[in-house]
XYZ file of C-alpha atoms in Angstrom:
592
model
C 0.000 0.000 0.000
C 1.083 3.513 -0.734
C 2.218 5.357 2.382
C 0.226 8.349 3.567
C 1.482 11.665 2.173
C 0.169 15.027 1.009
C 0.566 14.464 -2.724
C -1.384 13.997 -5.927
C -2.871 10.725 -4.725
C -4.158 12.460 -1.611
C -5.816 15.155 -3.750
C -7.565 12.513 -5.884
C -8.758 10.686 -2.784
C -10.139 13.893 -1.297
C -11.927 14.730 -4.550
C -13.549 11.287 -4.398
C -14.584 11.718 -0.766
C -16.047 15.172 -1.398
C -18.371 13.666 -3.992
C -19.711 11.425 -1.236
C -20.081 13.941 1.605
C -21.318 16.763 -0.654
C -23.269 14.872 -3.329
C -24.833 17.961 -4.945
C -25.193 21.732 -4.667
C -28.733 21.169 -3.395
C -27.622 18.904 -0.547
C -27.742 19.723 3.146
C -23.949 19.692 3.332
C -23.624 22.260 0.536
C -26.066 24.537 2.367
C -24.089 24.170 5.620
C -20.835 25.025 3.835
C -22.468 28.073 2.222
C -23.716 29.310 5.598
C -20.294 28.731 7.136
C -18.680 30.711 4.297
C -20.987 33.665 4.960
C -20.167 33.494 8.667
C -16.422 33.419 7.928
C -16.711 36.474 5.677
C -18.761 38.268 8.341
C -16.169 37.424 10.993
C -13.342 38.845 8.878
C -15.171 42.144 8.304
C -16.034 42.340 12.009
C -12.322 41.880 12.802
C -11.468 44.751 10.456
C -14.055 46.959 12.102
C -12.796 46.154 15.606
C -9.237 46.973 14.506
C -10.431 50.277 13.050
C -12.325 51.142 16.241
C -9.187 50.502 18.276
C -7.382 53.165 16.266
C -10.345 55.540 16.442
C -10.447 55.135 20.205
C -6.768 56.064 20.494
C -7.377 59.115 18.283
C -10.300 60.220 20.468
C -8.094 59.981 23.572
C -5.304 62.014 21.982
C -7.836 64.639 20.855
C -9.518 64.657 24.291
C -12.898 64.094 22.637
C -15.440 62.523 24.962
C -18.017 62.414 22.206
C -15.821 60.490 19.773
C -14.738 58.137 22.539
C -18.377 57.394 23.460
C -19.302 56.699 19.835
C -16.277 54.396 19.435
C -17.114 52.578 22.678
C -20.729 52.045 21.584
C -19.606 50.813 18.171
C -17.126 48.419 19.804
C -19.896 47.066 22.081
C -22.127 46.265 19.096
C -19.212 44.744 17.170
C -18.267 42.636 20.175
C -21.792 41.233 20.468
C -21.814 40.445 16.746
C -18.382 38.806 16.985
C -19.508 36.618 19.914
C -22.571 35.417 18.036
C -20.628 34.762 14.810
C -17.777 32.963 16.627
C -20.207 30.634 18.410
C -22.129 30.092 15.194
C -18.900 29.173 13.398
C -18.086 26.531 16.004
C -21.635 25.189 15.815
C -21.518 25.049 12.022
C -18.159 23.267 12.045
C -19.558 20.601 14.382
C -22.747 20.319 12.304
C -20.756 19.863 9.096
C -18.579 17.237 10.777
C -21.644 15.298 11.962
C -23.325 15.556 8.569
C -20.138 14.404 6.817
C -19.828 11.486 9.217
C -23.418 10.374 8.774
C -23.263 10.455 4.996
C -19.789 8.898 4.750
C -20.455 6.145 7.300
C -23.787 5.316 5.667
C -21.958 5.057 2.347
C -19.417 2.667 3.878
C -22.106 0.600 5.640
C -23.997 0.164 2.385
C -20.960 -1.300 0.652
C -19.330 -3.042 3.595
C -22.554 -4.957 4.332
C -23.334 -5.904 0.735
C -22.326 -9.058 -1.099
C -20.651 -10.411 2.095
C -17.858 -7.835 1.791
C -17.511 -7.817 5.594
C -17.012 -11.603 5.575
C -14.344 -11.545 2.909
C -12.536 -8.705 4.675
C -12.712 -10.219 8.174
C -12.394 -13.943 7.449
C -10.772 -14.343 4.031
C -8.594 -11.246 4.582
C -9.234 -9.937 1.065
C -7.396 -6.619 0.804
C -5.568 -7.255 4.109
C -8.026 -4.909 5.832
C -7.143 -4.652 9.525
C -9.402 -3.422 12.320
C -12.458 -2.604 10.232
C -14.387 -1.583 13.366
C -11.660 0.913 14.292
C -11.695 2.379 10.795
C -15.471 2.770 10.621
C -16.225 3.816 14.210
C -13.210 6.027 14.949
C -11.113 6.798 11.866
C -14.080 7.957 9.801
C -15.128 10.250 12.646
C -11.629 11.693 12.950
C -11.454 12.094 9.185
C -14.733 14.039 9.034
C -13.827 16.249 11.995
C -10.448 17.136 10.493
C -11.914 17.758 7.029
C -14.688 20.040 8.298
C -12.284 21.973 10.524
C -9.777 22.410 7.687
C -12.152 24.550 5.604
C -12.639 27.214 8.275
C -8.959 27.154 9.218
C -8.014 27.798 5.597
C -10.703 30.117 4.247
C -10.848 32.626 7.113
C -7.059 33.178 7.469
C -6.784 33.619 3.709
C -9.612 36.165 3.677
C -8.139 37.933 6.720
C -4.763 38.257 4.965
C -6.371 39.717 1.845
C -8.584 42.231 3.673
C -5.918 43.201 6.224
C -3.331 43.690 3.474
C -5.668 45.977 1.528
C -6.359 48.081 4.609
C -2.694 48.222 5.672
C -1.738 49.233 2.136
C -3.925 52.312 2.537
C -2.269 53.191 5.850
C 1.408 52.382 5.235
C 1.936 51.292 1.623
C 2.808 47.854 0.257
C 6.630 47.914 0.245
C 7.117 46.616 3.777
C 4.330 44.060 3.373
C 6.121 42.541 0.375
C 9.197 42.045 2.583
C 7.114 40.484 5.380
C 5.210 38.090 3.114
C 8.411 37.109 1.307
C 9.831 36.073 4.663
C 6.750 33.947 5.361
C 7.112 32.189 2.011
C 10.775 31.449 2.716
C 10.199 30.247 6.280
C 7.235 28.135 5.133
C 9.459 26.334 2.633
C 12.078 25.716 5.332
C 9.510 24.365 7.795
C 7.972 22.101 5.168
C 11.409 20.760 4.209
C 12.381 19.761 7.774
C 8.956 18.426 8.802
C 8.811 14.650 9.499
C 6.243 12.536 7.584
C 3.470 13.040 10.137
C 0.818 11.656 7.745
C 2.480 8.250 7.842
C 2.988 8.473 11.588
C -0.687 9.294 12.229
C -1.744 6.273 10.159
C 0.600 4.055 12.157
C -0.667 5.474 15.463
C -4.244 4.639 14.479
C -3.248 1.102 13.511
C -1.590 0.527 16.888
C -4.657 1.923 18.646
C -6.825 -0.445 16.628
C -4.658 -3.444 17.550
C -4.855 -2.520 21.246
C -8.626 -2.113 21.020
C -8.993 -5.466 19.247
C -7.160 -7.275 22.048
C -9.628 -5.886 24.582
C -12.542 -6.897 22.321
C -11.156 -10.432 22.134
C -10.986 -10.627 25.921
C -14.628 -9.533 26.210
C -15.705 -12.037 23.550
C -13.846 -14.960 25.150
C -14.171 -13.899 28.801
C -15.711 -17.170 29.975
C -13.126 -19.368 28.249
C -10.306 -17.266 29.689
C -11.855 -17.439 33.161
C -12.200 -21.234 32.996
C -8.547 -21.533 31.983
C -7.467 -18.948 34.595
C -5.716 -17.033 31.810
C -5.759 -13.617 33.494
C -1.990 -13.346 33.797
C -1.408 -14.312 30.170
C -4.107 -11.928 28.906
C -2.703 -9.112 31.023
C 0.735 -9.729 29.528
C -0.708 -9.587 26.006
C -2.618 -6.372 26.729
C 0.386 -4.774 28.411
C 2.543 -5.698 25.419
C 0.104 -4.000 23.036
C -0.112 -0.996 25.353
C 3.675 -0.758 25.498
C 3.925 -0.787 21.710
C 1.265 1.915 21.438
C 2.641 4.242 24.110
C 6.265 3.822 22.987
C 5.349 4.857 19.472
C 3.220 7.763 20.680
C 6.049 8.971 22.910
C 8.305 9.064 19.853
C 5.561 10.802 17.862
C 5.053 13.460 20.550
C 8.808 14.045 20.750
C 8.880 14.742 17.020
C 5.938 17.102 17.476
C 7.888 18.902 20.219
C 10.948 19.407 18.000
C 8.850 20.536 15.069
C 6.831 22.827 17.349
C 9.994 24.673 18.434
C 10.865 25.363 14.794
C 7.309 26.355 13.917
C 6.909 28.709 16.873
C 10.202 30.487 16.318
C 9.947 31.034 12.558
C 6.217 31.727 12.401
C 5.785 33.760 15.581
C 8.876 35.253 17.174
C 11.277 35.799 14.288
C 8.315 36.988 12.221
C 7.723 39.671 14.886
C 11.315 40.855 14.461
C 10.557 41.375 10.754
C 7.114 42.818 11.391
C 8.064 45.575 13.825
C 10.395 47.428 11.412
C 7.928 46.869 8.566
C 5.194 48.503 10.657
C 7.276 51.324 12.156
C 9.292 52.459 9.145
C 6.440 54.212 7.243
C 5.395 56.095 10.386
C 8.967 57.013 11.378
C 9.512 58.902 8.110
C 7.862 62.212 7.409
C 6.817 60.945 3.980
C 4.548 58.475 5.692
C 2.617 61.133 7.596
C 0.710 62.325 4.538
C -0.380 65.578 6.175
C -2.152 63.748 9.001
C -2.492 65.096 12.493
C -0.630 63.370 15.340
C -3.909 61.861 16.495
C -4.650 60.460 13.045
C -1.093 59.097 12.759
C -1.436 57.388 16.150
C -4.847 56.001 15.169
C -3.583 54.607 11.868
C -0.469 53.178 13.590
C -2.645 51.461 16.189
C -4.945 50.115 13.485
C -2.018 48.934 11.345
C -0.416 47.315 14.397
C -3.591 45.323 15.062
C -3.966 44.454 11.376
C -0.360 43.341 10.918
C -0.656 41.108 13.980
C -3.876 39.680 12.586
C -2.341 39.194 9.129
C 0.807 37.622 10.554
C -1.275 35.303 12.700
C -3.393 34.383 9.679
C -0.320 33.761 7.521
C 1.047 31.607 10.325
C -2.236 29.687 10.413
C -2.017 29.160 6.664
C 1.546 27.907 7.023
C 0.377 25.481 9.697
C -2.374 24.186 7.434
C 0.144 21.623 6.189
C -0.095 20.000 9.627
C -3.839 19.685 9.205
C -3.304 18.304 5.729
C -0.830 15.760 7.081
C -3.330 14.721 9.734
C -6.093 14.504 7.148
C -3.846 12.507 4.834
C -3.076 10.070 7.652
C -6.755 9.389 8.300
C -7.418 9.229 4.559
C -4.835 6.462 4.305
C -6.692 4.573 7.060
C -10.123 4.787 5.461
C -9.310 4.910 1.753
C -9.804 1.147 1.366
C -13.399 1.691 2.498
C -14.018 4.645 0.194
C -12.268 4.320 -3.167
C -14.681 2.015 -4.971
C -13.780 3.491 -8.383
C -16.880 2.064 -9.962
C -16.243 -1.452 -8.627
C -19.223 -3.182 -7.026
C -18.071 -3.180 -3.429
C -15.262 -2.141 -1.132
C -13.361 -5.409 -1.070
C -13.454 -5.648 -4.856
C -12.017 -2.149 -4.979
C -9.232 -3.266 -2.691
C -8.488 -6.246 -4.920
C -8.360 -3.945 -7.936
C -6.121 -1.296 -6.341
C -3.776 -3.545 -4.443
C -1.533 -5.900 -6.350
C -0.644 -9.183 -4.682
C 1.586 -8.238 -1.708
C 4.742 -9.978 -0.679
C 3.928 -12.792 1.712
C 0.367 -12.833 0.341
C -1.850 -15.851 -0.329
C -0.871 -18.709 -2.554
C -2.441 -19.268 -5.952
C -4.642 -21.985 -4.482
C -5.875 -19.634 -1.797
C -6.666 -17.023 -4.429
C -8.892 -19.608 -6.090
C -10.881 -19.772 -2.872
C -11.269 -16.044 -2.856
C -11.967 -15.416 -6.507
C -13.605 -18.648 -7.488
C -11.267 -19.051 -10.443
C -12.445 -22.092 -12.392
C -15.543 -22.704 -10.235
C -19.147 -21.633 -10.675
C -22.022 -21.313 -8.192
C -25.474 -21.194 -9.806
C -28.804 -20.369 -8.196
C -31.589 -22.845 -8.653
C -35.177 -23.503 -7.583
C -35.921 -25.408 -4.386
C -37.652 -28.196 -6.335
C -34.491 -28.808 -8.358
C -32.536 -29.821 -5.276
C -28.807 -29.352 -4.675
C -26.119 -30.505 -7.078
C -22.332 -30.628 -6.746
C -20.523 -31.475 -9.984
C -16.776 -32.219 -9.613
C -16.310 -29.448 -7.021
C -12.898 -28.829 -5.433
C -12.338 -26.537 -2.451
C -9.144 -25.104 -0.981
C -8.629 -23.433 2.398
C -7.471 -19.788 2.508
C -3.917 -20.981 3.285
C -3.874 -23.116 0.134
C -4.607 -26.613 1.548
C -6.714 -28.954 -0.582
C -9.850 -29.815 1.406
C -12.214 -31.472 -1.057
C -11.491 -32.742 -4.564
C -14.023 -33.429 -7.305
C -16.975 -34.071 -4.992
C -20.181 -34.856 -6.892
C -23.704 -35.629 -5.699
C -27.354 -34.756 -6.304
C -29.661 -34.170 -3.363
C -33.404 -34.048 -3.936
C -35.909 -32.350 -1.618
C -36.635 -34.395 1.492
C -33.364 -36.397 1.340
C -31.336 -35.466 4.416
C -27.548 -35.689 4.105
C -25.317 -36.725 7.023
C -21.768 -35.287 6.758
C -18.812 -36.542 8.817
C -15.040 -36.254 8.880
C -12.163 -35.234 11.110
C -11.625 -31.642 12.159
C -10.282 -29.619 9.262
C -11.468 -32.168 6.701
C -13.538 -29.593 4.828
C -17.074 -30.301 6.080
C -17.960 -26.710 6.938
C -15.900 -25.389 4.027
C -18.049 -27.322 1.574
C -21.141 -25.658 2.959
C -19.493 -22.260 2.867
C -19.434 -22.884 -0.864
C -23.061 -23.981 -0.739
C -24.007 -20.792 1.154
C -22.137 -18.617 -1.341
C -19.493 -17.421 1.137
C -16.733 -19.186 -0.775
C -16.548 -19.990 -4.443
C -15.194 -23.354 -5.608
C -11.741 -23.651 -7.118
C -13.292 -25.860 -9.802
C -16.582 -27.504 -10.624
C -20.195 -26.337 -10.623
C -22.588 -25.963 -7.688
C -26.306 -25.541 -8.258
C -28.093 -24.461 -5.117
C -31.355 -22.959 -3.855
C -31.448 -20.628 -0.861
C -29.943 -22.344 2.169
C -30.437 -21.528 5.883
C -27.509 -22.044 8.276
C -27.711 -23.162 11.917
C -24.227 -23.213 13.527
C -23.045 -24.865 16.701
C -22.999 -21.453 18.396
C -25.940 -19.500 16.923
C -25.493 -15.773 16.479
C -27.600 -13.817 18.968
C -28.507 -10.393 17.678
C -28.826 -7.317 19.899
C -32.551 -7.104 20.700
C -35.510 -8.935 22.228
C -36.357 -12.633 22.255
C -38.643 -11.916 19.294
C -35.648 -10.473 17.417
C -33.624 -13.632 18.112
C -36.191 -15.903 16.484
C -36.990 -13.640 13.520
C -33.366 -12.785 12.648
C -32.305 -11.801 10.005
C -35.748 -10.251 9.555
C -36.654 -7.263 11.724
C -38.765 -8.120 14.770
C -42.527 -7.625 14.516
C -45.335 -8.476 16.933
C -47.461 -9.532 13.944
C -45.665 -12.893 14.028
C -45.853 -13.573 17.773
C -48.024 -16.666 17.341
C -45.509 -18.242 14.947
C -42.629 -17.277 17.257
C -44.282 -18.859 20.302
C -45.032 -21.998 18.283
C -41.355 -22.253 17.236
C -40.144 -21.724 20.806
C -42.621 -24.317 22.043
C -41.193 -26.884 19.616
C -37.731 -26.497 21.170
C -39.000 -26.351 24.783
C -38.156 -22.678 25.381
C -41.563 -21.397 26.504
C -39.963 -20.793 29.893
C -38.132 -17.833 28.357
C -41.434 -16.395 27.158
C -42.992 -16.889 30.597
C -39.972 -15.354 32.358
C -39.074 -12.496 30.019
C -41.801 -12.148 27.414
C -40.971 -11.498 23.783
C -40.112 -7.811 24.269
C -37.470 -7.835 26.997
C -33.987 -6.800 25.887
C -31.250 -8.046 28.271
C -27.723 -6.703 28.281
C -26.583 -9.586 26.087
C -28.452 -12.797 25.301
C -25.117 -14.608 25.016
C -24.682 -14.073 28.781
C -28.279 -15.015 29.646
C -28.636 -18.332 27.821
C -26.770 -21.586 28.329
C -25.084 -23.402 25.460
C -28.037 -25.748 24.997
C -30.541 -22.885 25.120
C -28.596 -21.011 22.460
C -28.816 -24.045 20.188
C -32.548 -24.286 20.835
C -32.919 -20.646 19.793
C -31.091 -21.522 16.589
C -33.534 -24.365 15.911
C -36.511 -22.127 16.765
C -35.192 -19.618 14.230
C -35.024 -22.443 11.658
C -38.602 -23.554 12.412
C -39.867 -19.980 12.137
C -38.315 -19.288 8.728
C -39.206 -22.706 7.260
C -36.529 -22.748 4.501
C -36.432 -25.530 1.939
C -32.834 -26.426 2.816
C -30.775 -25.971 5.977
C -27.227 -26.717 7.100
C -27.053 -27.912 10.722
C -23.401 -27.590 11.772
C -23.219 -29.484 15.101
C -26.497 -27.664 15.798
C -27.679 -30.128 18.487
C -24.354 -31.008 20.137
C -25.352 -29.383 23.466
C -28.937 -30.694 23.486
C -30.211 -33.845 25.186
C -29.907 -36.683 22.598
C -33.381 -37.938 23.585
C -34.931 -34.816 22.037
C -33.101 -34.910 18.706
C -35.565 -37.342 17.144
C -38.513 -34.993 17.620
C -36.467 -32.070 16.293
C -35.636 -33.917 13.052
C -39.213 -35.198 12.705
C -40.455 -31.605 12.780
C -37.953 -30.674 10.066
C -39.672 -33.265 7.836
C -43.083 -31.915 8.770
C -42.035 -28.420 7.704
C -40.516 -29.723 4.443
C -36.962 -28.761 5.393
C -34.152 -30.818 3.840
C -31.198 -30.995 6.257
C -27.445 -31.157 5.734
C -26.188 -32.266 9.141
C -22.508 -31.882 10.042
C -21.812 -33.938 13.140
C -19.375 -36.215 14.924
C -21.973 -38.278 16.803
C -23.001 -41.228 14.666
C -26.324 -41.473 16.535
C -27.687 -38.784 14.226
C -27.104 -40.940 11.159
C -30.517 -42.621 11.497
C -32.326 -39.352 10.739
C -30.746 -39.081 7.264
C -30.892 -40.737 3.867
C -27.270 -40.411 2.675
C -23.868 -40.288 4.358
C -21.008 -38.127 2.990
C -17.652 -38.771 4.670
C -14.461 -36.740 4.141
C -11.223 -38.697 4.498
C -9.050 -35.778 5.740
C -5.958 -37.425 4.238
C -4.678 -34.373 2.350
C -5.858 -35.683 -1.023
C -9.411 -34.313 -0.805
C -10.846 -37.838 -0.760
C -14.471 -38.581 0.119
C -17.129 -41.307 0.014
C -20.910 -41.057 -0.385
C -23.247 -43.909 0.624
C -26.975 -44.410 0.906
C -28.225 -45.177 4.407
């Protein structure tokens, strides 16, 4: 991957992102930017007026004019109120733009990340080598939008301030000294840019380390019970401390570089610039030619005004020079999220990654690429009445191991298939192909829609009703069907205890292993698919109940593919497919 930098690639990426966050001139975001622009212009003119009133106040004092001083004071009061309102409005608008950008950009990413199993290929098959997708979407996108929205105001207003202040100072003291001052800023800006470390790259690395540290904590939460049973606290603490050490050590180095660069920035932009600015300001007023027939009071007023303006202009030029830091920060976050954004007309995010990123060193083998791309294999959709057909299908694991070679069979509706084999033999992998998660390395699969019931069913965030209806959204219109399904798996006690609407902290913590499997079966009974894969789906359930569960599958017209190690389940099936797990992809298929 290309390292983060403020270059032509960064500009192209930003142009692409802007088309997402500001889709049209009639969009909400365009209106917010227009309002913010008006506020920035208003704030610049208010600053000019306040600077002018400062000079007028000094002139009134030198002329001993109470009337002029009162008028200036009243004008300053009104300007101050206006400035307070505009400043607060600018901050509010910046936050509103950031939120609007985030909502539109994250929605865009969600739409593509959750389509065509892109999330599965990124997380499981590692297509595109996308690390810490949750960190990128939840945090990096937010940081990206905040930095991008803040950059506009920090660029537009200083630039406008420099232009307006320069025009006003030119009227008071001429342009000769200003040319000298701005030439210095151009020179010092080039020097600062030349000695600046590659902060864009460092920000991207910092975010990656933060994501790794966060992932380790997420793993501990996910596997808390297993760790507790194994008394693995000391080992987990060592792992977390190691990740923390890597993160803090890098950040300490990063902050040290910021300190060194800050010394250079502060001196050239602020203090040495003042040494140039004072003579530039004073020289026109020290010479008689610069008086222009003005009274001492007018000279003092214009000097005071020019002093305020030159400080404002110098500060604005300094802000513009420091914009490169914002650009580096923005470039760093762009590098973190660009894999989620640059679709370039490709169907989804992962496909875009495959298109943009050539095969990296240490990447997958050719066999593994066949798993990912389906080179040589075809998966066709068919009607439920046509059954399932595998025709000389071969499957490889992501690391390139041959799992299944040239497997062929036809399965008609109502003919349950019992699948056995050692761990790693390819049982579940074959049904990943059947479900469309993987594509075969060779051969043709014809399949209808297939429902999947794993050994550890996924429990969605929501009520008991949501668990049974998943992946459909929960609805009380189907409560009778839900209660019937729960009754079939002996889980009415959950309805009596919690009802269908209660939402616990996490159902995974509330239910036992056997109850989770019963929820998975209830979900299967509710949806009534034509075909279902049961992957050790009853391993934690009393064997005496399995017969009634399989009988009900027949009643509902569900054809089952059962992956299991317990041979007692064989009697509920019509055919037996066994994988040899000998490294050759061998298999046998027999009628029962």
